[in-house]
PDB file of C-alpha atoms in Angstrom:
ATOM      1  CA  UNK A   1      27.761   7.904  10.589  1.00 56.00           C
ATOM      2  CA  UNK A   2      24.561   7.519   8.113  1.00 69.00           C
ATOM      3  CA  UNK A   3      21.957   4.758   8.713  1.00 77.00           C
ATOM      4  CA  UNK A   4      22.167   1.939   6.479  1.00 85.00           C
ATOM      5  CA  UNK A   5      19.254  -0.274   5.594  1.00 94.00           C
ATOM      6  CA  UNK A   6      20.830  -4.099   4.644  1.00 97.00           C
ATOM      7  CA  UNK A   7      19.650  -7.285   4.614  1.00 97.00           C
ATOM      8  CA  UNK A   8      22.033 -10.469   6.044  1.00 98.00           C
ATOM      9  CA  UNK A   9      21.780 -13.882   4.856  1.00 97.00           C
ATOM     10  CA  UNK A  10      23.908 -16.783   6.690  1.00 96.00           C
ATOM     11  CA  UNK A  11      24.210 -19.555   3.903  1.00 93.00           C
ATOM     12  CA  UNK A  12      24.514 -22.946   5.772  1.00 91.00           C
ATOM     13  CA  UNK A  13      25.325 -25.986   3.854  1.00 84.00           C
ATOM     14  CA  UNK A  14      24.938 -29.223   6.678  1.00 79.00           C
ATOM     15  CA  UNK A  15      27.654 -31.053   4.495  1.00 73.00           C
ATOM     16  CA  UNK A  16      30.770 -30.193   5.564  1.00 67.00           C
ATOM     17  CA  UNK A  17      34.107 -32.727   4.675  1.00 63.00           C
ATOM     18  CA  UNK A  18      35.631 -31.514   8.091  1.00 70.00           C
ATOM     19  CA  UNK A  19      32.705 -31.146  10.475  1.00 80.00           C
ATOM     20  CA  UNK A  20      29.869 -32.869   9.496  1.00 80.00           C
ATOM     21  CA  UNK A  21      26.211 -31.488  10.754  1.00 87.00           C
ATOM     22  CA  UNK A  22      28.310 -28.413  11.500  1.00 91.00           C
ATOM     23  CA  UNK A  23      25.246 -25.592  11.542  1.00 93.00           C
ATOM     24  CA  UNK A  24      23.698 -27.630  13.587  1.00 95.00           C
ATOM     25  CA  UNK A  25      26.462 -28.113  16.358  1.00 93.00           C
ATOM     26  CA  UNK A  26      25.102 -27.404  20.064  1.00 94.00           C
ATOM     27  CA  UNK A  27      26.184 -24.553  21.235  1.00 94.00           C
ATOM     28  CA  UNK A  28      24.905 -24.077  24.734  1.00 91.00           C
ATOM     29  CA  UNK A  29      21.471 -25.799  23.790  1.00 92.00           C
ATOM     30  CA  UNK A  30      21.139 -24.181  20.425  1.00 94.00           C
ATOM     31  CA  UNK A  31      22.764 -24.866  17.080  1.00 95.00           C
ATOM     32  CA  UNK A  32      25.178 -22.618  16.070  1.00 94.00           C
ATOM     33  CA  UNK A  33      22.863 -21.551  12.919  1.00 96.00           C
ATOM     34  CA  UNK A  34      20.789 -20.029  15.155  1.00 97.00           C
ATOM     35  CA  UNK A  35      23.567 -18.586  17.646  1.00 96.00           C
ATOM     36  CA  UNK A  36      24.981 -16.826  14.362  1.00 96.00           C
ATOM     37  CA  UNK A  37      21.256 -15.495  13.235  1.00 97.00           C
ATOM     38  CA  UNK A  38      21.197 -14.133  17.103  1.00 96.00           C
ATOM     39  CA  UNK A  39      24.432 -12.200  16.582  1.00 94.00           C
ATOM     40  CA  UNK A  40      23.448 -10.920  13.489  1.00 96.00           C
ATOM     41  CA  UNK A  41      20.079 -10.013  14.719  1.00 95.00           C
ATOM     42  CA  UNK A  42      21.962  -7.616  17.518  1.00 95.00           C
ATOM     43  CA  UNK A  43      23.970  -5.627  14.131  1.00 95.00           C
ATOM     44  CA  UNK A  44      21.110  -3.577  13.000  1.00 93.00           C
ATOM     45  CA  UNK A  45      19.955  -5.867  10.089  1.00 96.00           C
ATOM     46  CA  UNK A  46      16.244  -5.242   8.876  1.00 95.00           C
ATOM     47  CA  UNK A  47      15.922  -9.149   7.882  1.00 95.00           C
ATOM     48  CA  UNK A  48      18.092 -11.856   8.385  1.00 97.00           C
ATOM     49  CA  UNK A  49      17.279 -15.121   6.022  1.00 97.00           C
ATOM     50  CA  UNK A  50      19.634 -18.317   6.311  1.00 97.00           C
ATOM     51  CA  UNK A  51      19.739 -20.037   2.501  1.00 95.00           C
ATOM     52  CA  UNK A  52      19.994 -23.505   3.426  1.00 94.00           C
ATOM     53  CA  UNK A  53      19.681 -27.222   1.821  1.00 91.00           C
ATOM     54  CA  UNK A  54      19.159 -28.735   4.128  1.00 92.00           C
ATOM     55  CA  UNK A  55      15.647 -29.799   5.846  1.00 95.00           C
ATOM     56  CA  UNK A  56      17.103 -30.100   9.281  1.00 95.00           C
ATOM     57  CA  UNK A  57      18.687 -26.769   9.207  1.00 95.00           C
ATOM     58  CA  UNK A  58      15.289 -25.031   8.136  1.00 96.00           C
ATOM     59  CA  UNK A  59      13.431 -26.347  10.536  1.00 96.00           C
ATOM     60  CA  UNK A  60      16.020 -25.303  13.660  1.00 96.00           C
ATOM     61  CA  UNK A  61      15.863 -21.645  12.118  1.00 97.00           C
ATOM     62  CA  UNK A  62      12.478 -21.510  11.985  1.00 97.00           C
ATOM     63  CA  UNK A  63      11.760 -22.938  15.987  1.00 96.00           C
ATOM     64  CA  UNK A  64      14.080 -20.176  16.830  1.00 96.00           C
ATOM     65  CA  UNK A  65      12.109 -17.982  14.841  1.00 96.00           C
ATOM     66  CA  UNK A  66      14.096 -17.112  12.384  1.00 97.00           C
ATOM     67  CA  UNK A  67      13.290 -17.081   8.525  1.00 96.00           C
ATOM     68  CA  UNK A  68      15.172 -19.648   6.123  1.00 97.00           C
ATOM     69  CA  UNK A  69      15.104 -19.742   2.790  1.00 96.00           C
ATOM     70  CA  UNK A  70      15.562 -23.334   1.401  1.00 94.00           C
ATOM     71  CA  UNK A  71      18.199 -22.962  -1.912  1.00 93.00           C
ATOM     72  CA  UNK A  72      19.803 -25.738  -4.531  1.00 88.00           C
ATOM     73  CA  UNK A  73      22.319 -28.329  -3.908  1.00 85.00           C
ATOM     74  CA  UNK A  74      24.774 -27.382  -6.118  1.00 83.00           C
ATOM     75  CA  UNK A  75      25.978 -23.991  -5.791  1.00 84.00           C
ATOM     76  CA  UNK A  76      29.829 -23.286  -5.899  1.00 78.00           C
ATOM     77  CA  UNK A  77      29.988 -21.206  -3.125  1.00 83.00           C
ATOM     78  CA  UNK A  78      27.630 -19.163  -0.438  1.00 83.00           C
ATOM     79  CA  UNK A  79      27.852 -15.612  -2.912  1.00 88.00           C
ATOM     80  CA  UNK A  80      25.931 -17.798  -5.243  1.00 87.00           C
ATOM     81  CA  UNK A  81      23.923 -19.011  -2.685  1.00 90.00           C
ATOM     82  CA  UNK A  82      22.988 -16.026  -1.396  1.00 93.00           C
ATOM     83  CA  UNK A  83      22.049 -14.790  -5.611  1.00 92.00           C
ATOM     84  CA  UNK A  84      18.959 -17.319  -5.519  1.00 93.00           C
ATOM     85  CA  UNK A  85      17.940 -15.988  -2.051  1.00 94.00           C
ATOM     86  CA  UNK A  86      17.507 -12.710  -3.486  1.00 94.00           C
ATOM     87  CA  UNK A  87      15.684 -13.690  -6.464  1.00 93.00           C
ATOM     88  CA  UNK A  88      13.350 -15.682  -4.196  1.00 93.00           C
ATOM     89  CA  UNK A  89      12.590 -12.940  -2.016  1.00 95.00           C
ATOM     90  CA  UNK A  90      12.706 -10.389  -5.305  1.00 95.00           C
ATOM     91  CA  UNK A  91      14.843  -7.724  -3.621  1.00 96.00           C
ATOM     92  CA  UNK A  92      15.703  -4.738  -5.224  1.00 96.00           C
ATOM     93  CA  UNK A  93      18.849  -3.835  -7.015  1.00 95.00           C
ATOM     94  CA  UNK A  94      19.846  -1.504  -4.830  1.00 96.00           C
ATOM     95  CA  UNK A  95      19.418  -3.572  -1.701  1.00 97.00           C
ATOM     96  CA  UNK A  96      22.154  -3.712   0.384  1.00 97.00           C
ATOM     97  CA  UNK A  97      22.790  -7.482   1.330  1.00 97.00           C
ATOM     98  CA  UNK A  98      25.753  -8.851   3.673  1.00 98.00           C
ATOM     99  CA  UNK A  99      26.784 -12.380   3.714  1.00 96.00           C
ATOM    100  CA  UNK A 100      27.287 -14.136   7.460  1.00 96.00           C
ATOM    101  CA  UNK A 101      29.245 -17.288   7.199  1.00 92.00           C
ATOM    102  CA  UNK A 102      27.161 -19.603   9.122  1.00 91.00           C
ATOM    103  CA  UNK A 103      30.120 -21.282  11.431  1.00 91.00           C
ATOM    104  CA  UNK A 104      30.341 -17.444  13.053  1.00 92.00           C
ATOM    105  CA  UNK A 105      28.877 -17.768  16.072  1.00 93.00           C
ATOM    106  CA  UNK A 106      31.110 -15.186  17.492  1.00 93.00           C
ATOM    107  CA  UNK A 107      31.382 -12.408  15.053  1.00 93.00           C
ATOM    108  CA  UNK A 108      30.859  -8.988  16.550  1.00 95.00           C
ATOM    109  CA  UNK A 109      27.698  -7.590  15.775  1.00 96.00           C
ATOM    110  CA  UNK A 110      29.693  -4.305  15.256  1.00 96.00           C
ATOM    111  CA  UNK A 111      31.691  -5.699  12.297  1.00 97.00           C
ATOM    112  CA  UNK A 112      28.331  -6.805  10.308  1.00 97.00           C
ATOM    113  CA  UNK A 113      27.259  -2.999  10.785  1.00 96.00           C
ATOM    114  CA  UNK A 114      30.347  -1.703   9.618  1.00 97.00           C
ATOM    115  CA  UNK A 115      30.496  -4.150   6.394  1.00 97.00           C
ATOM    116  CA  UNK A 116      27.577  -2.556   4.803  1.00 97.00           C
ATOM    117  CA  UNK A 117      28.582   0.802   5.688  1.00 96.00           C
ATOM    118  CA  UNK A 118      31.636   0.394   3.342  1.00 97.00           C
ATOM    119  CA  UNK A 119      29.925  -0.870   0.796  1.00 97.00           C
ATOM    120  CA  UNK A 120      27.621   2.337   0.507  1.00 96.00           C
ATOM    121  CA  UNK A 121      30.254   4.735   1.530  1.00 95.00           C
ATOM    122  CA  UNK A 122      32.872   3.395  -1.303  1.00 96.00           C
ATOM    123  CA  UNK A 123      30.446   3.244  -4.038  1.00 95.00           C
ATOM    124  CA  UNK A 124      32.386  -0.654  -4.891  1.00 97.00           C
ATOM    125  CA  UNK A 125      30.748  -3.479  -5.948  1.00 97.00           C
ATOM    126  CA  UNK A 126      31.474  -5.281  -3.142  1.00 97.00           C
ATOM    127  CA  UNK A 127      32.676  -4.931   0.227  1.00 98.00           C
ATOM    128  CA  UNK A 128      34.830  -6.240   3.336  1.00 98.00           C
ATOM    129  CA  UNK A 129      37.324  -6.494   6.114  1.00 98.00           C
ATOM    130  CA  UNK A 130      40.623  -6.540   7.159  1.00 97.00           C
ATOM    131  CA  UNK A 131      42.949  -6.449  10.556  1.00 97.00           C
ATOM    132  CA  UNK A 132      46.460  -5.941  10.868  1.00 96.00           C
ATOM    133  CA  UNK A 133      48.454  -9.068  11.267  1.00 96.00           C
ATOM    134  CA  UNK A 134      51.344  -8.404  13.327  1.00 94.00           C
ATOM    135  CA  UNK A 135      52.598 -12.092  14.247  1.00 93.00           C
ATOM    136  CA  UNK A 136      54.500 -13.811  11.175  1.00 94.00           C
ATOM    137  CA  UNK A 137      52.757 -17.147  12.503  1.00 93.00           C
ATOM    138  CA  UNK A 138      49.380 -15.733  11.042  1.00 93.00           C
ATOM    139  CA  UNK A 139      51.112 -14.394   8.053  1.00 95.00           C
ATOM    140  CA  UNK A 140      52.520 -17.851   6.422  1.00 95.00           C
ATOM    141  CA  UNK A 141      49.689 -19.574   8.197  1.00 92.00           C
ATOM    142  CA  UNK A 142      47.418 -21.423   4.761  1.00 90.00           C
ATOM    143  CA  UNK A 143      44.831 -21.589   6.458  1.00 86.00           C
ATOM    144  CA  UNK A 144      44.603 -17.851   7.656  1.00 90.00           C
ATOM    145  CA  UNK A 145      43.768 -15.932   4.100  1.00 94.00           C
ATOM    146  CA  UNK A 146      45.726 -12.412   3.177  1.00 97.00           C
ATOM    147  CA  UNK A 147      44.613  -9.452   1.174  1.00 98.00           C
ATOM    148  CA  UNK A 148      46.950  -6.337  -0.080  1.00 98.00           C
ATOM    149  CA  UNK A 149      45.239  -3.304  -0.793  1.00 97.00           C
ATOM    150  CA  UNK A 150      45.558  -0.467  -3.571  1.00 97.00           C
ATOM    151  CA  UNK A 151      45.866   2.865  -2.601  1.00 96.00           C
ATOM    152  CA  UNK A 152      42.043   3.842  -2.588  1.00 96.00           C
ATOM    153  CA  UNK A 153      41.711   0.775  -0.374  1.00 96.00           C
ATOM    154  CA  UNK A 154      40.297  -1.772  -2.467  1.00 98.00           C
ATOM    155  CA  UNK A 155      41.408  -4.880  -2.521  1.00 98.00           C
ATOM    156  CA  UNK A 156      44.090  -5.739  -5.303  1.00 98.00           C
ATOM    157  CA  UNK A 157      44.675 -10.028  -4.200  1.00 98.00           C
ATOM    158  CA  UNK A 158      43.683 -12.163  -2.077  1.00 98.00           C
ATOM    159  CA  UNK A 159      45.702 -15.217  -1.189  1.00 97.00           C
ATOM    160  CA  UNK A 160      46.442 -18.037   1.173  1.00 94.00           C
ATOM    161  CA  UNK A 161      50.193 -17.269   0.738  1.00 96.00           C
ATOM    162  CA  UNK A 162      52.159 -14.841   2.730  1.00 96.00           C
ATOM    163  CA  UNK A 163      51.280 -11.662   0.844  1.00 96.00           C
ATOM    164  CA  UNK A 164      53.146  -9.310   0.092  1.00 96.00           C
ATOM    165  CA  UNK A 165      56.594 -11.271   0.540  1.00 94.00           C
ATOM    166  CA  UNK A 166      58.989  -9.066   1.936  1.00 92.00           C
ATOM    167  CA  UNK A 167      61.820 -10.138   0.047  1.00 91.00           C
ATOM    168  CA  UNK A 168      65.011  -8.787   1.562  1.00 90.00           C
ATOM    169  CA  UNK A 169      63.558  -9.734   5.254  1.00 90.00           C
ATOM    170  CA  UNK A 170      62.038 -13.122   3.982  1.00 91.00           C
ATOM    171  CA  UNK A 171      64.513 -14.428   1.334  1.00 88.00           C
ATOM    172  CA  UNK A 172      67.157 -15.415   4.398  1.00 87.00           C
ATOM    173  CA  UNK A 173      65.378 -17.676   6.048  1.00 84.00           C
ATOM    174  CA  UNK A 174      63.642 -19.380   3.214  1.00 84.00           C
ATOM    175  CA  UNK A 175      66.377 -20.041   1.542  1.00 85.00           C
ATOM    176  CA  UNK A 176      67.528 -22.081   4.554  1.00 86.00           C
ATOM    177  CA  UNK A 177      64.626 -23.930   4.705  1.00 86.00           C
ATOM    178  CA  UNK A 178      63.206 -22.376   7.675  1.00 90.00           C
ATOM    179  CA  UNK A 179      59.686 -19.794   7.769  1.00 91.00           C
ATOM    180  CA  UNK A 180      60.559 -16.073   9.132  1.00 90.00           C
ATOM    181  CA  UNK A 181      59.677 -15.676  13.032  1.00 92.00           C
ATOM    182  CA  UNK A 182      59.434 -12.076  12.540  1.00 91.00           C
ATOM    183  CA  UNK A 183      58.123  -9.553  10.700  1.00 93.00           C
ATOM    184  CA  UNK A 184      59.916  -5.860   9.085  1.00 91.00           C
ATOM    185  CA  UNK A 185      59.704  -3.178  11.838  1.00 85.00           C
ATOM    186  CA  UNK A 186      58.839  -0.740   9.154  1.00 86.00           C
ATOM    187  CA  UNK A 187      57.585  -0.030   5.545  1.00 88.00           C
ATOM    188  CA  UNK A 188      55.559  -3.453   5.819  1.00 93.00           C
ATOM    189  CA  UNK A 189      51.878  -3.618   5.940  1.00 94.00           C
ATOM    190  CA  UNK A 190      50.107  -6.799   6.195  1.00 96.00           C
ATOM    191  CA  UNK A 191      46.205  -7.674   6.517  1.00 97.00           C
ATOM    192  CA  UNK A 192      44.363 -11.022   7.472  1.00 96.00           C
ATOM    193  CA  UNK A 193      40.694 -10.841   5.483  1.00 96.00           C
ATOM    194  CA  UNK A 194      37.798 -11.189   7.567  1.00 95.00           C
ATOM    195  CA  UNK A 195      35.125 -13.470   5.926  1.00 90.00           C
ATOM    196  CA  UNK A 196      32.274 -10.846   5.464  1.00 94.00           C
ATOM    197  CA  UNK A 197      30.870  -9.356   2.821  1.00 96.00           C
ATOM    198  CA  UNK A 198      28.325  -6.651   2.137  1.00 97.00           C
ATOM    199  CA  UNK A 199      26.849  -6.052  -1.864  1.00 96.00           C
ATOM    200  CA  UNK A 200      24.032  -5.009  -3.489  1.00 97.00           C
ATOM    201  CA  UNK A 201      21.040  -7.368  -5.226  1.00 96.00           C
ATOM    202  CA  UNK A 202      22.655  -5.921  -8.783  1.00 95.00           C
ATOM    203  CA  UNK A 203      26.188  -7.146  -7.915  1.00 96.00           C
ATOM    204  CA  UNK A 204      24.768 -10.504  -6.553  1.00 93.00           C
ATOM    205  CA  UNK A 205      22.730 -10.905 -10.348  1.00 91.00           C
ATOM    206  CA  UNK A 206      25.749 -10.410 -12.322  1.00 92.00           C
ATOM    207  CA  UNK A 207      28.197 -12.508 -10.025  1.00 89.00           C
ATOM    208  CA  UNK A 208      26.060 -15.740 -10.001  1.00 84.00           C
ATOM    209  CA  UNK A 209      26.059 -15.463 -13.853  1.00 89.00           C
ATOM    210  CA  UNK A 210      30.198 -15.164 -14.285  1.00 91.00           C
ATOM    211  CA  UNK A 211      31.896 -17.983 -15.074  1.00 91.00           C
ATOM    212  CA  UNK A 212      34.317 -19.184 -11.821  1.00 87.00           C
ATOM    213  CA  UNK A 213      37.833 -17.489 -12.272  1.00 91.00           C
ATOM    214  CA  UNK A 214      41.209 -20.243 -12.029  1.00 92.00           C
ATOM    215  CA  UNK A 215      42.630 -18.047  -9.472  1.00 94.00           C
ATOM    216  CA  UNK A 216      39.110 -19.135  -7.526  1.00 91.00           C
ATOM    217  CA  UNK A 217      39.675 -22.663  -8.138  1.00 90.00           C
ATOM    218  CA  UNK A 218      43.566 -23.259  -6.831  1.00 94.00           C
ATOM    219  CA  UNK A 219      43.163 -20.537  -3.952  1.00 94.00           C
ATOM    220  CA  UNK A 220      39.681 -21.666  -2.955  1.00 91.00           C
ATOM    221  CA  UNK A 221      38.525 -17.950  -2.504  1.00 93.00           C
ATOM    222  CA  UNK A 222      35.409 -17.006  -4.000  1.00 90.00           C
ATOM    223  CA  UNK A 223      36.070 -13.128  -4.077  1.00 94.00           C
ATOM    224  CA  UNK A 224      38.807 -13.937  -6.860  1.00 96.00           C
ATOM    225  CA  UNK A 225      36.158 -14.694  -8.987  1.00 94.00           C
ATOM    226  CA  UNK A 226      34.997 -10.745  -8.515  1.00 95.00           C
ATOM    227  CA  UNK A 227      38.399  -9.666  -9.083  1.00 96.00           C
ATOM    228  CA  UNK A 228      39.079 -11.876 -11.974  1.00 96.00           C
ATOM    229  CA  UNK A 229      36.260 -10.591 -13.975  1.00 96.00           C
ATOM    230  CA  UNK A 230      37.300  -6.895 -13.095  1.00 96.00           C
ATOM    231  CA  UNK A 231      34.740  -5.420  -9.955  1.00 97.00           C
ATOM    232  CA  UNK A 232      35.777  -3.364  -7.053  1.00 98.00           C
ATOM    233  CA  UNK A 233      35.865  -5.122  -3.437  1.00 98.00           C
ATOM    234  CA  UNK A 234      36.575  -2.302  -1.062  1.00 98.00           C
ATOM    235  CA  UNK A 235      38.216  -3.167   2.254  1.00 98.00           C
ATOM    236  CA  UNK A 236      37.625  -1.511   5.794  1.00 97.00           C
ATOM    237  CA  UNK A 237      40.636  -1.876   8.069  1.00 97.00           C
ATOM    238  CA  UNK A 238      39.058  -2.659  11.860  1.00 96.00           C
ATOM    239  CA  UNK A 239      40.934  -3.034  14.901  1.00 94.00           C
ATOM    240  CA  UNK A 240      38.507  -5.291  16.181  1.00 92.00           C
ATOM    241  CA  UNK A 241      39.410  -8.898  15.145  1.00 89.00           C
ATOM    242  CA  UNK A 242      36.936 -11.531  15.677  1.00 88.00           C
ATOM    243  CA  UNK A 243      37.302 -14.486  17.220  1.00 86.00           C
ATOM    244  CA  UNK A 244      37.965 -17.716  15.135  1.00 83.00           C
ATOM    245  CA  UNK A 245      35.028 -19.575  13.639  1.00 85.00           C
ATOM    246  CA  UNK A 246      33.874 -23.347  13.352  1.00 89.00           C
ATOM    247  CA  UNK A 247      35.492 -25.248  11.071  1.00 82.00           C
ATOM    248  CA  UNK A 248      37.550 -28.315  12.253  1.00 85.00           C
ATOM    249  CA  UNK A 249      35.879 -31.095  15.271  1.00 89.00           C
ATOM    250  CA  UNK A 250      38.463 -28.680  17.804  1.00 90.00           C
ATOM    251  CA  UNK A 251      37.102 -25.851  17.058  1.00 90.00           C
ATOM    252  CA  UNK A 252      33.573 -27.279  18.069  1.00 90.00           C
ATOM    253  CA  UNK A 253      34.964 -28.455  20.978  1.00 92.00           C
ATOM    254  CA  UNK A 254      36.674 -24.623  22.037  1.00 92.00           C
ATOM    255  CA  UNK A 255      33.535 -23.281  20.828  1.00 91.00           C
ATOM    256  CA  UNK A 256      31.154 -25.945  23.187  1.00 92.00           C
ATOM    257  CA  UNK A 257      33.699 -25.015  25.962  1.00 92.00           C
ATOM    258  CA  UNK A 258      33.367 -20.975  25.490  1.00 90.00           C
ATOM    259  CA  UNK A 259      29.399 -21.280  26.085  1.00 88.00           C
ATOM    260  CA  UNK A 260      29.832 -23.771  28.948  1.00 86.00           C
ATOM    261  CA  UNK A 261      31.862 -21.098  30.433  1.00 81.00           C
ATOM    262  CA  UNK A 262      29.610 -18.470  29.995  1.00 72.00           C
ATOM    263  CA  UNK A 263      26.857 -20.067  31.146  1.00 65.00           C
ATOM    264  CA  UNK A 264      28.754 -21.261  34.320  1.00 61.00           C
ATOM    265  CA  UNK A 265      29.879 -18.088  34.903  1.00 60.00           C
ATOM    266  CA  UNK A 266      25.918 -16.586  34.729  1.00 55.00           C
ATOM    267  CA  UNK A 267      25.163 -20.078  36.757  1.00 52.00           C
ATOM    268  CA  UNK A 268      22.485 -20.124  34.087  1.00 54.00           C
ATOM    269  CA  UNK A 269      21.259 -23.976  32.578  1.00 55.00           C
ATOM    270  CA  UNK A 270      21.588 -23.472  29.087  1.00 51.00           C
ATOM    271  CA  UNK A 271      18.835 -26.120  28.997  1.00 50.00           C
ATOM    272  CA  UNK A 272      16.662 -24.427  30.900  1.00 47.00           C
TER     273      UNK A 272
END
């Protein structure tokens, strides 16, 4: 595999209608922020920035020793986010940049890595990931989002629905009321996105400029607007799937309780 030179930037927003304060959640002594800037520092990156507005956040990145770049208020979503970070820094166009959601705090290095690799090896505008979802639980699950690929492996939708909807297995049970258990043994592919995405500075100049897409609006997925306005987003199928982020108060509590573990298990203080 070729080296790749790229850049990540972790937008963080400390408003969150679900988990307030959420980048700054303590994860064995340190706020997640900085857990996900350590993870991302262990993929290879040549600089990792988090775009932040919020005070608090910057100054917890920077006692970790981490560089923070302090955006606007009012950007629609962390691609656009991540636009103003690059004209901040004044990045070329052909640098390589891949967005880390900031409530990651266990994303696999590995994955980052191989993000930017398929953005350079595919020659798309932008890039990303996919697993295999094998449990029909995950695949009519709204809050788990779906992507069905073209044949060259770029993305052709992404969705919160059960995509694609295998018809003759499906209809059955729907029509009784009742969600499929199962999936079809054969001739069915299905793939759960993974939140990450690698572009370059060019991309990220023309996307903060487009106007948002409806199909971003009632799916709340900000790659639609790529899609909508007619750019490749190629998509890497891993088999490693990471494990779930930070989004909801129990999945600060599973996350608290993973470190705790750890930690335990190391009989290392955290606090120490």
């Amino acid at each position: 595999m070729s080296y790749v030179t790229f850049r990540v930037v972790i937008p963080a927003r400390l408003k969150s209608s679900r988990l307030p304060n959420k980048p700054l959640l303590d994860l064995g002594g340190k706020p997640m922020v900085v857990r996900v800037c350590e993870r991302a520092q262990r993929s290879g990156a040549d600089t990792i920035v988090v775009a932040t507005d919020s005070r608090d956040v910057r100054d917890a990145v920077r006692d970790a020793g981490f560089d923070v770049c302090m955006t606007r208020e009012d950007h629609p979503s962390g691609t656009d986010r991540i636009a103003e970070v690059c004209d901040h820094f004044g990045w070329a166009d052909e640098t390589v940049v891949v967005n880390v959601q900031g409530d990651e705090p266990f994303l696999p290095p590995a994955l980052i890595d191989q993000a930017a690799h398929q953005l350079v090896d595919s020659g798309a505008d932008m890039a990303t990931l996919a697993h295999a979802i094998h449990d029909a639980g995950e695949l009519f699950n709204p809050n788990i989002c779906k992507v069905v690929l073209k044949a060259n492996a770029d993305a052709l939708y992404f969705s919160r629905a059960p995509i694609p909807f295998a018809r003759d297995a499906f209809s059955p049970d729907w029509q009784q009321g009742q969600q499929p258990q199962t999936l079809p043994t054969s001739g069915y592919d299905c793939y759960r996105h993974i939140g990450l995405y690698a572009y370059r500075r060019r991309f990220l100049r023309d996307y903060a400029s487009l106007a948002p897409s409806p199909l971003e609006s009632v799916e709340a997925l900000e790659q639609l607007r790529a899609l909508w306005h007619g750019y490749r987003i190629s998509v890497a199928v891993t088999d490693t799937l990471p494990p779930a982020g930070v989004d909801t108060p129990d999945d600060a509590t599973r996350a608290q309780q993973v470190y705790a573990d750890h930690f335990a298990a190391l009989r290392i203080d955290p606090q120490a």
